[in-house]
Structure formats: C-alpha cells, structure tokens
Amino acid sequence: MTRVTVSIEDDLMSAFDAFLDGRGYTNRSEGFRDLIREKLQQEQLAEDKNGSGIAVLNYVYDHEERMLASRLMSAQHEHHDLTVSTVHFHIDHDTCLEIVTLKGKLGDIRKFADQILAQAGVRHGSLYIVPGELHVEAHRHSDDGHTHKHEHLKIIT
C-alpha cells in the first residue's frame, strides 16, 4: 500500500467529510479509494465499445407528451435483445418513471440509452453500467434433465 499526501481546500474537505459521514464510511482513505475506483471504471467503460455488461437505465418522462409512451415502448421492442425487464410507475397525473434493466454489448446499451434519453418529453435520466463478460455455455438443469445453451454474464470485480 502506498501513502500519499493531498492538499484540498477546506470547504471541499468539509463537503467530502459530510459525504463520507452520510454514506457510513469510517475513514477518508476508503472513501478516496472508492471514488478513484469508480472514476477509473467510468473511464474504462467510456472507452470500451465491444465489451459486455448489464445496465440500469432510469428516466422520468411526461406521459402526456404526444406519442412519447408509444415511442419509448417501440424502442424497447426494437432492442428486445438488450431489454431484460422494465418497471413502470406513475409519479403523478402527468409524470412516469421507468427503470429498464439491460444486458449486452456496452456500445449497444449506450446507443439505446442515448436514444431514449434524447426523446422530447424525457426530463431526467441516467444509465448505470456494470461491466461483465458474456459466456455461452451448455449445461444441465437438475429440474428437467435436458442440456441447453444460454448466456451467463460474469461480473468483473
């Protein structure tokens, strides 16, 4: 382990300490390590066009926006190979939140997310990606005894 010294403005350090307290960290070092890991992972994901992973796309939209709900549903159907599940709920009379779970190539996931988030009437949204490696395997399931192939995603830690 390497020890480093960093100079940080007082108000930035106070804000970071409040962040750490709010998240239950017991020391600054682990907080700094987690932030560095997260930033490095974001950079790796931003550069990785061919890798695979799972993702959660969430967005808030105005369901009164002309044909928006239909366009969003159509986009999910067009990308049925990526879309694992969708949760939809009504925030109020005009506003909905959807949470879409995705699995596949990172470039395809990002392209799909950009398509959704760029729709007129989508107010807020974010994409959270967890990188992984897709493997196609053949194996038996004990409940039915037959062998078949399907994809498994191994999460990269």
Short mmCIF file of C-alpha atoms in Angstrom, two decimals:
data_model
loop_
_atom_site.label_atom_id
_atom_site.label_comp_id
_atom_site.label_asym_id
_atom_site.label_seq_id
_atom_site.Cartn_x
_atom_site.Cartn_y
_atom_site.Cartn_z
CA MET A 1 0.00 0.00 0.00
CA THR A 2 1.21 3.49 -0.87
CA ARG A 3 0.67 6.53 1.33
CA VAL A 4 0.05 9.86 -0.44
CA THR A 5 -0.42 13.41 0.73
CA VAL A 6 -3.03 15.59 -0.99
CA SER A 7 -3.82 19.27 -0.49
CA ILE A 8 -7.56 20.05 -0.56
CA GLU A 9 -9.41 23.31 0.07
CA ASP A 10 -11.10 23.43 3.50
CA ASP A 11 -14.66 23.72 2.19
CA LEU A 12 -14.13 20.87 -0.29
CA MET A 13 -12.75 18.68 2.54
CA SER A 14 -15.73 19.57 4.74
CA ALA A 15 -18.12 18.62 1.95
CA PHE A 16 -16.22 15.35 1.40
CA ASP A 17 -16.30 14.55 5.13
CA ALA A 18 -20.08 15.17 5.17
CA PHE A 19 -20.41 12.88 2.13
CA LEU A 20 -18.41 10.16 3.90
CA ASP A 21 -20.44 10.50 7.11
CA GLY A 22 -23.68 10.30 5.17
CA ARG A 23 -22.53 7.09 3.49
CA GLY A 24 -21.24 5.48 6.68
CA TYR A 25 -17.52 5.48 5.87
CA THR A 26 -15.29 5.08 8.89
CA ASN A 27 -12.24 6.70 7.30
CA ARG A 28 -11.28 9.02 4.46
CA SER A 29 -8.90 6.56 2.84
CA GLU A 30 -11.63 4.09 1.90
CA GLY A 31 -13.75 6.95 0.57
CA PHE A 32 -10.90 8.18 -1.63
CA ARG A 33 -10.20 4.63 -2.86
CA ASP A 34 -13.88 4.11 -3.78
CA LEU A 35 -14.04 7.40 -5.68
CA ILE A 36 -10.84 6.57 -7.57
CA ARG A 37 -12.13 3.05 -8.42
CA GLU A 38 -15.43 4.50 -9.62
CA LYS A 39 -13.75 7.11 -11.82
CA LEU A 40 -11.34 4.56 -13.31
CA GLN A 41 -14.25 2.20 -14.04
CA GLN A 42 -16.21 5.04 -15.69
CA GLU A 43 -13.23 5.85 -17.90
CA GLN A 44 -12.79 2.19 -18.84
CA LEU A 45 -16.48 1.88 -19.66
CA ALA A 46 -16.45 5.10 -21.69
CA GLU A 47 -13.66 3.73 -23.88
CA ASP A 48 -14.98 0.16 -24.16
CA LYS A 49 -17.16 -0.23 -27.27
CA ASN A 50 -17.06 -4.02 -27.60
CA GLY A 51 -17.27 -5.18 -24.00
CA SER A 52 -20.41 -6.62 -22.43
CA GLY A 53 -22.28 -5.85 -19.27
CA ILE A 54 -25.53 -5.24 -17.53
CA ALA A 55 -27.08 -1.84 -17.01
CA VAL A 56 -29.96 0.00 -15.43
CA LEU A 57 -31.48 2.88 -17.38
CA ASN A 58 -33.92 5.05 -15.48
CA TYR A 59 -35.80 8.03 -16.78
CA VAL A 60 -38.66 10.31 -15.82
CA TYR A 61 -40.98 11.44 -18.58
CA ASP A 62 -44.18 13.29 -19.31
CA HIS A 63 -46.70 10.67 -20.42
CA GLU A 64 -48.87 13.44 -21.91
CA GLU A 65 -46.13 14.23 -24.45
CA ARG A 66 -47.52 13.32 -27.87
CA MET A 67 -46.83 9.65 -28.67
CA LEU A 68 -43.88 9.51 -26.25
CA ALA A 69 -45.03 6.40 -24.36
CA SER A 70 -45.51 4.65 -27.69
CA ARG A 71 -42.06 5.71 -28.93
CA LEU A 72 -40.43 4.50 -25.72
CA MET A 73 -42.21 1.14 -25.92
CA SER A 74 -41.28 0.79 -29.59
CA ALA A 75 -37.61 1.50 -28.80
CA GLN A 76 -37.65 -1.24 -26.17
CA HIS A 77 -39.22 -3.70 -28.61
CA GLU A 78 -36.68 -2.77 -31.29
CA HIS A 79 -33.97 -3.63 -28.75
CA HIS A 80 -35.61 -6.72 -27.24
CA ASP A 81 -32.22 -8.43 -27.34
CA LEU A 82 -30.94 -5.86 -24.79
CA THR A 83 -34.05 -5.33 -22.68
CA VAL A 84 -34.34 -7.78 -19.77
CA SER A 85 -37.14 -6.10 -17.84
CA THR A 86 -38.97 -2.83 -17.38
CA VAL A 87 -40.60 -1.38 -14.28
CA HIS A 88 -43.05 1.46 -14.81
CA PHE A 89 -44.81 3.55 -12.23
CA HIS A 90 -46.82 6.75 -12.09
CA ILE A 91 -45.32 9.61 -10.10
CA ASP A 92 -48.33 11.89 -10.58
CA HIS A 93 -51.06 12.57 -13.17
CA ASP A 94 -48.58 13.60 -15.87
CA THR A 95 -45.26 12.04 -14.92
CA CYS A 96 -43.94 8.47 -15.05
CA LEU A 97 -40.70 6.77 -14.07
CA GLU A 98 -39.37 3.78 -15.98
CA ILE A 99 -36.48 1.58 -14.95
CA VAL A 100 -35.13 -0.65 -17.71
CA THR A 101 -32.69 -3.48 -16.99
CA LEU A 102 -30.39 -4.19 -19.93
CA LYS A 103 -27.83 -6.85 -20.86
CA GLY A 104 -25.50 -6.96 -23.86
CA LYS A 105 -22.71 -5.13 -25.65
CA LEU A 106 -21.81 -1.86 -23.93
CA GLY A 107 -21.86 0.10 -27.18
CA ASP A 108 -25.39 -1.13 -27.95
CA ILE A 109 -26.54 -0.37 -24.40
CA ARG A 110 -25.18 3.19 -24.59
CA LYS A 111 -26.73 3.75 -28.03
CA PHE A 112 -30.12 2.56 -26.76
CA ALA A 113 -29.88 4.74 -23.64
CA ASP A 114 -28.96 7.79 -25.72
CA GLN A 115 -31.95 7.13 -27.99
CA ILE A 116 -34.30 7.01 -25.00
CA LEU A 117 -32.84 9.97 -23.11
CA ALA A 118 -32.88 12.20 -26.22
CA GLN A 119 -36.66 11.83 -26.69
CA ALA A 120 -38.63 15.04 -26.30
CA GLY A 121 -40.55 14.77 -23.02
CA VAL A 122 -37.93 12.69 -21.19
CA ARG A 123 -37.00 15.05 -18.36
CA HIS A 124 -34.39 13.21 -16.30
CA GLY A 125 -32.41 10.06 -16.85
CA SER A 126 -29.27 8.17 -16.05
CA LEU A 127 -27.52 5.00 -17.10
CA TYR A 128 -25.61 2.82 -14.63
CA ILE A 129 -23.39 0.14 -16.21
CA VAL A 130 -21.72 -2.86 -14.59
CA PRO A 131 -19.12 -4.42 -16.92
CA GLY A 132 -19.11 -8.15 -17.41
CA GLU A 133 -18.15 -10.92 -19.77
CA LEU A 134 -20.86 -12.81 -21.65
CA HIS A 135 -20.31 -16.55 -21.89
CA VAL A 136 -22.45 -19.04 -23.78
CA GLU A 137 -22.46 -22.39 -22.02
CA ALA A 138 -24.19 -25.71 -22.33
CA HIS A 139 -25.19 -27.41 -19.12
CA ARG A 140 -27.93 -29.43 -17.48
CA HIS A 141 -30.56 -28.16 -15.14
CA SER A 142 -31.46 -30.70 -12.49
CA ASP A 143 -35.19 -29.98 -12.60
CA ASP A 144 -35.72 -31.02 -16.23
CA GLY A 145 -32.58 -33.03 -17.05
CA HIS A 146 -32.03 -31.66 -20.56
CA THR A 147 -28.94 -29.85 -21.82
CA HIS A 148 -29.24 -26.47 -23.45
CA LYS A 149 -27.13 -23.41 -24.18
CA HIS A 150 -27.72 -19.92 -22.91
CA GLU A 151 -25.79 -16.85 -21.92
CA HIS A 152 -24.39 -16.14 -18.50
CA LEU A 153 -22.82 -12.84 -17.54
CA LYS A 154 -19.77 -12.94 -15.33
CA ILE A 155 -19.41 -9.65 -13.46
CA ILE A 156 -15.94 -8.14 -13.49
CA THR A 157 -14.85 -7.10 -10.00
#
